[in-house]
Amino acid sequence: MTDALKRLSDEGVAIWLDDLSRKRITSGNLAELIDEQHVVGVTTNPTIFQKAISSGDGYQQQVSDLAARKVTVEEAIRMITTADVRDAADILRPVFDATDGQDGRVSIEVDPRLAHNTKATVAEAKQLAWLVDRPNTLIKIPATKAGLPAITEVIGLGISVNVTLIFSLERYREVMTAYLAGLEKAKERGLDLSLIRSVASFFVSRVDTEIDKRLDALGTPEAKAARGKAAVANARLAYEAYEEVFSSDRWAALEKAGARKQRPLWASTGVKDPAYKDTMYVDDLVAPNTVNTMPEATLEAVADHGQITGNTIAGTYEQARAEIDAVEKLGISYDDVVQVLEDEGVEKFEASWNDLLKSTEAELKRLAPSEG
């Protein structure tokens, strides 16, 4: 075991775990990862909860109680998921306190069926913040067109946000603008800007999966040579955009008022193609003031054989642009790829949510007390 995770942390990359379950909480595993593997945050999404709750581990008593109260399936899911997030937030509270609120964060997502409804997303974010009732929570809002004004409104209310499902550089810039606009609203309302935090979840591996599929269909030597390069290039250019926005005059005025930068978070960092190094989306995306949220398999791979060699983003922007251009020159549209990925991302989370509704409904029925 090398201490690659410590080196990663020392380079300014916050290590978050992209997974949560009740078993992980009650077994002491989450606390162990915090103590031994430099984990300082947790992200969840509908797919993660669907897997955790469907496994049934540790949820039976609560589901039985909810069945006795005859709650709706939607209410049951919210009670179950917010309980897990609240407990995880309590375990991470010492990290939150030690980092002055920067880390020790747990994310929970708004209902993905609301992704194209601004008003409902804002209402859901407020409800989730109230339900979890922990200062170290981040409410996840998807970076759809309807999500952008919701981000501004929710930040403006003083609620910390994890913006999710960002694939394109243009959309990422819109997300940062939405964050700044939200901070300006919060400032007008007299809120303490230093208490508002945000991360922008820029998805990585899915970009390679989609582009590689299109490159394989072309089958030319040039297409083969371009495989496995676009995702890292895209993320590196996102960091360039982050550096630009957070060195602007508009940002400087907010920073003076106590605001904190919205950190880029590298999401979907598990490597899907076995031909690639299983730590590439960690090793190749090291830069200060970033977050890398990893599934446990990736966390273990980095701990075992990650190659952390300092900042691997600085000085790469020209090469990154050339790698994206190379894909475009082969006739693969970047704009089409990122739109397909956003649409699919929302659809996948919605499908997981629907599966979660079905499996929870079946459990509520199974555990419902007999009448009499």
Coordinates of C-alpha atoms in Angstrom, one line a residue:
M1 CA 0.0 0.0 0.0
T2 CA 1.4 3.4 -1.0
D3 CA -0.1 6.5 0.6
A4 CA -1.3 7.8 -2.7
L5 CA -4.6 9.0 -1.1
K6 CA -2.6 11.2 1.3
R7 CA -0.5 12.6 -1.5
L8 CA -3.7 13.3 -3.5
S9 CA -5.2 15.1 -0.5
D10 CA -2.0 17.1 0.0
E11 CA -2.3 18.3 -3.6
G12 CA -5.6 20.0 -2.7
V13 CA -7.9 17.3 -4.0
A14 CA -10.7 16.5 -1.6
I15 CA -11.5 12.7 -1.6
W16 CA -15.2 12.0 -1.4
L17 CA -16.8 8.6 -1.5
D18 CA -19.5 8.1 -4.3
D19 CA -21.6 5.7 -2.3
L20 CA -23.8 5.4 0.8
S21 CA -25.8 2.7 2.5
R22 CA -27.2 2.1 6.0
K23 CA -24.8 -0.9 6.4
R24 CA -21.9 1.4 5.6
I25 CA -23.0 3.7 8.3
T26 CA -23.9 1.2 11.0
S27 CA -20.9 -1.1 10.5
G28 CA -18.5 1.7 11.1
N29 CA -17.1 1.4 7.6
L30 CA -17.8 5.0 6.7
A31 CA -16.0 6.2 9.9
E32 CA -13.1 3.8 9.0
L33 CA -12.7 5.3 5.5
I34 CA -12.6 8.8 7.0
D35 CA -10.0 7.7 9.5
E36 CA -7.8 5.6 7.2
Q37 CA -8.4 6.5 3.6
H38 CA -8.6 10.3 3.8
V39 CA -12.3 10.4 2.8
V40 CA -13.8 13.8 3.6
G41 CA -17.2 13.7 2.0
V42 CA -19.9 11.5 0.5
T43 CA -22.1 11.8 -2.6
T44 CA -25.3 9.9 -3.3
N45 CA -27.6 9.7 -6.2
P46 CA -30.9 7.8 -7.1
T47 CA -28.9 4.8 -8.4
I48 CA -26.8 4.5 -5.2
F49 CA -30.0 4.6 -3.0
Q50 CA -31.8 2.2 -5.3
K51 CA -29.0 -0.4 -4.9
A52 CA -28.6 0.2 -1.1
I53 CA -32.3 0.0 -0.3
S54 CA -33.0 -2.9 -2.7
S55 CA -30.4 -4.9 -0.9
G56 CA -32.6 -4.5 2.2
D57 CA -29.6 -4.4 4.6
G58 CA -30.6 -2.5 7.7
Y59 CA -33.8 -1.0 6.3
Q60 CA -36.5 -3.5 7.4
Q61 CA -37.4 -2.0 10.8
Q62 CA -37.8 1.5 9.3
V63 CA -39.8 0.2 6.4
S64 CA -42.0 -1.8 8.8
D65 CA -42.7 1.3 10.9
L66 CA -43.5 3.3 7.7
A67 CA -45.8 0.6 6.5
A68 CA -47.6 0.7 9.9
R69 CA -48.2 4.4 9.4
K70 CA -49.5 3.8 5.9
V71 CA -47.3 6.5 4.4
T72 CA -47.1 7.0 0.6
V73 CA -44.1 5.3 -1.2
E74 CA -42.7 8.8 -2.0
E75 CA -42.7 9.8 1.7
A76 CA -41.2 6.5 2.7
I77 CA -38.3 7.0 0.3
R78 CA -37.7 10.5 1.6
M79 CA -37.7 9.3 5.2
I80 CA -35.3 6.4 4.4
T81 CA -32.8 8.4 2.3
T82 CA -32.8 11.5 4.5
A83 CA -32.2 9.3 7.6
D84 CA -29.1 7.9 5.9
V85 CA -27.8 11.3 4.8
R86 CA -28.4 12.8 8.3
D87 CA -26.5 9.9 10.0
A88 CA -23.6 10.2 7.4
A89 CA -23.6 14.0 8.0
D90 CA -23.2 13.4 11.7
I91 CA -20.3 11.0 11.2
L92 CA -18.6 13.6 8.9
R93 CA -19.3 16.6 11.2
P94 CA -15.8 16.6 12.8
V95 CA -14.3 17.0 9.2
F96 CA -16.8 19.8 8.5
D97 CA -15.8 21.6 11.7
A98 CA -12.0 21.0 11.1
T99 CA -12.2 22.3 7.5
D100 CA -14.3 25.4 8.3
G101 CA -17.2 23.9 6.3
Q102 CA -15.2 23.2 3.2
D103 CA -15.5 19.4 3.5
G104 CA -17.3 16.9 5.7
R105 CA -20.3 17.2 3.3
V106 CA -23.0 14.7 2.3
S107 CA -25.0 15.3 -0.9
I108 CA -28.6 14.3 -1.5
E109 CA -30.4 14.7 -4.8
V110 CA -33.8 16.3 -5.7
D111 CA -36.3 13.9 -7.2
P112 CA -34.9 13.4 -10.8
R113 CA -38.4 13.5 -12.2
L114 CA -38.3 17.3 -11.5
A115 CA -35.2 17.9 -13.6
H116 CA -37.1 20.0 -16.2
N117 CA -39.2 21.9 -13.6
T118 CA -37.6 24.9 -12.0
K119 CA -40.2 25.7 -9.5
A120 CA -40.6 22.1 -8.2
T121 CA -36.8 21.7 -8.0
V122 CA -36.6 24.8 -5.8
A123 CA -39.4 23.6 -3.6
E124 CA -37.9 20.1 -3.3
A125 CA -34.4 21.5 -2.4
K126 CA -36.0 23.6 0.4
Q127 CA -37.8 20.6 1.7
L128 CA -34.7 18.3 1.6
A129 CA -32.6 21.0 3.4
W130 CA -35.3 21.2 6.1
L131 CA -35.7 17.4 6.4
V132 CA -32.0 16.6 6.7
D133 CA -31.4 19.6 8.9
R134 CA -27.6 19.5 9.0
P135 CA -25.3 22.3 8.0
N136 CA -23.0 20.0 6.2
T137 CA -25.5 18.9 3.6
L138 CA -25.4 19.7 -0.1
I139 CA -28.6 19.5 -2.2
K140 CA -27.9 18.1 -5.6
I141 CA -29.6 19.9 -8.5
P142 CA -29.1 18.7 -12.1
A143 CA -27.5 21.2 -14.6
T144 CA -30.4 21.1 -17.0
K145 CA -31.7 24.3 -18.6
A146 CA -34.5 24.3 -15.9
G147 CA -31.9 23.5 -13.2
L148 CA -29.9 26.7 -13.8
P149 CA -32.4 29.2 -12.4
A150 CA -33.2 26.7 -9.6
I151 CA -29.5 26.8 -8.6
T152 CA -29.5 30.6 -8.5
E153 CA -32.7 30.6 -6.4
V154 CA -31.6 27.9 -4.0
I155 CA -28.1 29.4 -3.4
G156 CA -29.9 32.8 -3.0
L157 CA -31.8 31.2 -0.1
G158 CA -28.5 30.3 1.6
I159 CA -28.8 26.6 0.8
S160 CA -25.5 24.8 -0.3
V161 CA -25.7 23.0 -3.6
N162 CA -24.0 20.3 -5.5
V163 CA -24.7 20.9 -9.2
T164 CA -24.8 17.5 -10.9
L165 CA -24.8 16.0 -14.4
I166 CA -22.5 18.6 -16.1
F167 CA -20.9 17.3 -19.3
S168 CA -20.3 20.3 -21.5
L169 CA -17.9 23.3 -21.1
E170 CA -20.7 25.7 -22.1
R171 CA -23.1 24.3 -19.5
Y172 CA -20.4 24.4 -16.8
R173 CA -19.8 28.1 -17.5
E174 CA -23.6 28.6 -17.1
V175 CA -23.5 26.7 -13.8
M176 CA -20.7 29.0 -12.4
T177 CA -22.7 32.0 -13.6
A178 CA -25.8 30.7 -11.8
Y179 CA -23.8 30.2 -8.6
L180 CA -22.5 33.8 -8.8
A181 CA -26.0 35.1 -9.4
G182 CA -27.2 33.1 -6.4
L183 CA -24.5 34.6 -4.2
E184 CA -25.5 38.1 -5.3
K185 CA -29.1 37.3 -4.3
A186 CA -28.0 36.0 -0.9
K187 CA -25.9 39.1 -0.4
E188 CA -28.9 41.3 -1.1
R189 CA -30.9 39.3 1.4
G190 CA -28.2 40.0 4.0
L191 CA -27.1 36.3 4.3
D192 CA -23.7 35.2 5.5
L193 CA -22.0 34.2 2.2
S194 CA -19.2 32.3 4.0
L195 CA -21.8 29.7 5.0
I196 CA -22.9 28.9 1.5
R197 CA -20.9 26.3 -0.3
S198 CA -21.1 24.6 -3.7
V199 CA -19.4 22.1 -5.9
A200 CA -20.0 21.6 -9.6
S201 CA -20.0 17.9 -10.6
F202 CA -18.3 17.6 -13.9
F203 CA -18.8 14.0 -15.3
V204 CA -15.7 12.3 -16.7
S205 CA -15.8 8.6 -17.7
R206 CA -19.2 8.8 -19.5
V207 CA -17.6 11.2 -22.0
D208 CA -15.0 8.6 -23.0
T209 CA -17.7 5.8 -23.1
E210 CA -19.8 7.8 -25.6
I211 CA -17.0 9.1 -27.7
D212 CA -15.1 5.8 -27.8
K213 CA -18.3 4.1 -29.0
R214 CA -18.4 6.5 -31.9
L215 CA -14.7 6.2 -32.6
D216 CA -15.0 2.4 -32.7
A217 CA -17.8 2.7 -35.2
L218 CA -15.5 4.7 -37.5
G219 CA -12.8 2.0 -37.1
T220 CA -9.9 4.0 -38.7
P221 CA -6.4 4.2 -37.3
E222 CA -7.0 7.9 -36.5
A223 CA -10.1 7.0 -34.6
K224 CA -8.3 4.3 -32.7
A225 CA -5.5 6.7 -31.8
A226 CA -8.1 9.2 -30.3
R227 CA -9.7 6.7 -27.9
G228 CA -9.6 7.4 -24.2
K229 CA -8.4 11.0 -24.4
A230 CA -11.5 13.1 -24.6
A231 CA -12.8 12.8 -21.1
V232 CA -9.7 13.9 -19.3
A233 CA -9.2 16.7 -22.0
N234 CA -12.8 17.9 -21.4
A235 CA -12.3 18.0 -17.6
R236 CA -9.0 19.8 -17.9
L237 CA -10.6 22.5 -20.0
A238 CA -13.4 22.7 -17.4
Y239 CA -10.7 23.6 -14.8
E240 CA -9.4 26.3 -17.2
A241 CA -12.9 27.8 -17.2
Y242 CA -13.0 27.6 -13.4
E243 CA -9.7 29.5 -13.2
E244 CA -11.1 32.2 -15.5
V245 CA -14.4 32.7 -13.8
F246 CA -13.0 32.7 -10.3
S247 CA -10.4 35.3 -11.1
S248 CA -13.0 37.7 -12.6
D249 CA -13.9 41.1 -11.1
R250 CA -17.5 39.8 -10.5
W251 CA -16.1 37.0 -8.4
A252 CA -13.6 39.4 -6.6
A253 CA -16.5 41.5 -5.3
L254 CA -18.3 38.4 -3.9
E255 CA -15.1 37.0 -2.4
K256 CA -14.6 40.4 -0.6
A257 CA -18.1 39.9 0.9
G258 CA -17.1 36.5 2.3
A259 CA -18.1 34.1 -0.6
R260 CA -16.2 30.9 -1.2
K261 CA -15.3 29.4 -4.6
Q262 CA -17.5 26.7 -6.2
R263 CA -15.1 23.8 -6.5
P264 CA -15.0 21.6 -9.6
L265 CA -15.9 18.0 -8.6
W266 CA -14.8 15.2 -10.8
A267 CA -17.7 12.7 -10.9
S268 CA -18.1 9.4 -12.6
T269 CA -14.4 8.6 -12.1
G270 CA -14.7 4.8 -12.1
V271 CA -13.0 3.6 -15.3
K272 CA -15.4 1.7 -17.5
D273 CA -13.0 0.3 -20.2
P274 CA -10.7 -2.4 -18.9
A275 CA -8.1 -1.4 -21.5
Y276 CA -7.5 1.8 -19.5
K277 CA -5.6 2.3 -16.3
D278 CA -8.2 2.0 -13.5
T279 CA -6.9 5.1 -11.7
M280 CA -6.6 7.4 -14.8
Y281 CA -9.5 9.7 -13.9
V282 CA -7.8 10.4 -10.6
D283 CA -4.1 10.4 -11.5
D284 CA -4.7 12.7 -14.6
L285 CA -7.0 15.2 -12.8
V286 CA -5.0 16.5 -9.9
A287 CA -5.2 20.2 -9.2
P288 CA -5.8 22.5 -6.2
N289 CA -9.3 23.2 -4.8
T290 CA -11.0 20.2 -6.6
V291 CA -13.0 17.3 -5.4
N292 CA -12.8 13.7 -6.7
T293 CA -15.8 11.5 -5.8
M294 CA -14.9 7.9 -6.2
P295 CA -16.7 4.6 -6.0
E296 CA -15.1 2.3 -3.5
A297 CA -13.3 0.2 -6.1
T298 CA -11.6 3.3 -7.5
L299 CA -10.7 4.5 -4.0
E300 CA -9.1 1.1 -3.3
A301 CA -7.3 1.1 -6.7
V302 CA -5.8 4.6 -6.0
A303 CA -4.8 3.6 -2.5
D304 CA -3.0 0.5 -3.9
H305 CA -1.3 1.8 -7.1
G306 CA -2.4 5.4 -7.8
Q307 CA 0.4 7.5 -9.3
I308 CA 0.0 11.0 -7.8
T309 CA 2.8 13.1 -9.3
G310 CA 1.7 16.6 -8.4
N311 CA -0.6 18.9 -10.5
T312 CA -1.5 17.1 -13.7
I313 CA -3.8 19.8 -15.1
A314 CA -1.5 22.9 -15.1
G315 CA 0.0 23.5 -18.6
T316 CA -2.3 21.0 -20.4
Y317 CA -4.9 23.3 -21.9
E318 CA -3.4 23.5 -25.4
Q319 CA -3.0 19.7 -25.6
A320 CA -6.5 19.2 -24.2
R321 CA -8.0 21.5 -26.9
A322 CA -6.1 19.6 -29.6
E323 CA -7.5 16.3 -28.3
I324 CA -11.1 17.6 -28.4
D325 CA -10.4 19.1 -31.9
A326 CA -9.1 15.7 -33.1
V327 CA -12.4 14.1 -32.3
E328 CA -14.4 16.9 -34.0
K329 CA -12.2 16.5 -37.1
L330 CA -13.2 12.8 -37.3
G331 CA -16.8 14.0 -37.7
I332 CA -17.9 13.4 -34.1
S333 CA -19.9 16.4 -32.8
Y334 CA -18.9 17.5 -29.3
D335 CA -22.2 19.3 -28.8
D336 CA -24.2 16.2 -29.8
V337 CA -22.2 14.0 -27.4
V338 CA -22.6 16.2 -24.4
Q339 CA -26.4 16.7 -25.1
V340 CA -26.9 12.9 -25.4
L341 CA -25.0 12.4 -22.2
E342 CA -27.1 15.0 -20.3
D343 CA -30.4 13.5 -21.6
E344 CA -29.2 10.0 -20.7
G345 CA -28.0 11.1 -17.3
V346 CA -31.4 12.4 -16.4
E347 CA -33.1 9.3 -17.8
K348 CA -30.9 6.9 -15.9
F349 CA -31.5 8.6 -12.6
E350 CA -35.2 8.7 -13.3
A351 CA -35.2 5.0 -14.1
S352 CA -33.3 4.3 -10.9
W353 CA -35.8 6.4 -9.0
N354 CA -38.8 4.5 -10.6
D355 CA -37.1 1.2 -9.7
L356 CA -36.7 2.5 -6.1
L357 CA -40.4 3.4 -6.0
K358 CA -41.4 -0.1 -7.1
S359 CA -39.1 -2.0 -4.8
T360 CA -40.0 0.2 -1.8
E361 CA -43.7 -0.1 -2.6
A362 CA -43.4 -3.9 -2.6
E363 CA -41.6 -3.9 0.7
L364 CA -44.2 -1.6 2.3
K365 CA -46.9 -4.0 1.1
R366 CA -45.0 -7.1 2.4
L367 CA -44.4 -5.5 5.8
A368 CA -47.8 -3.9 6.2
P369 CA -49.5 -5.1 9.4
S370 CA -52.7 -7.2 8.9
E371 CA -55.9 -5.4 9.7
G372 CA -57.6 -6.0 13.0

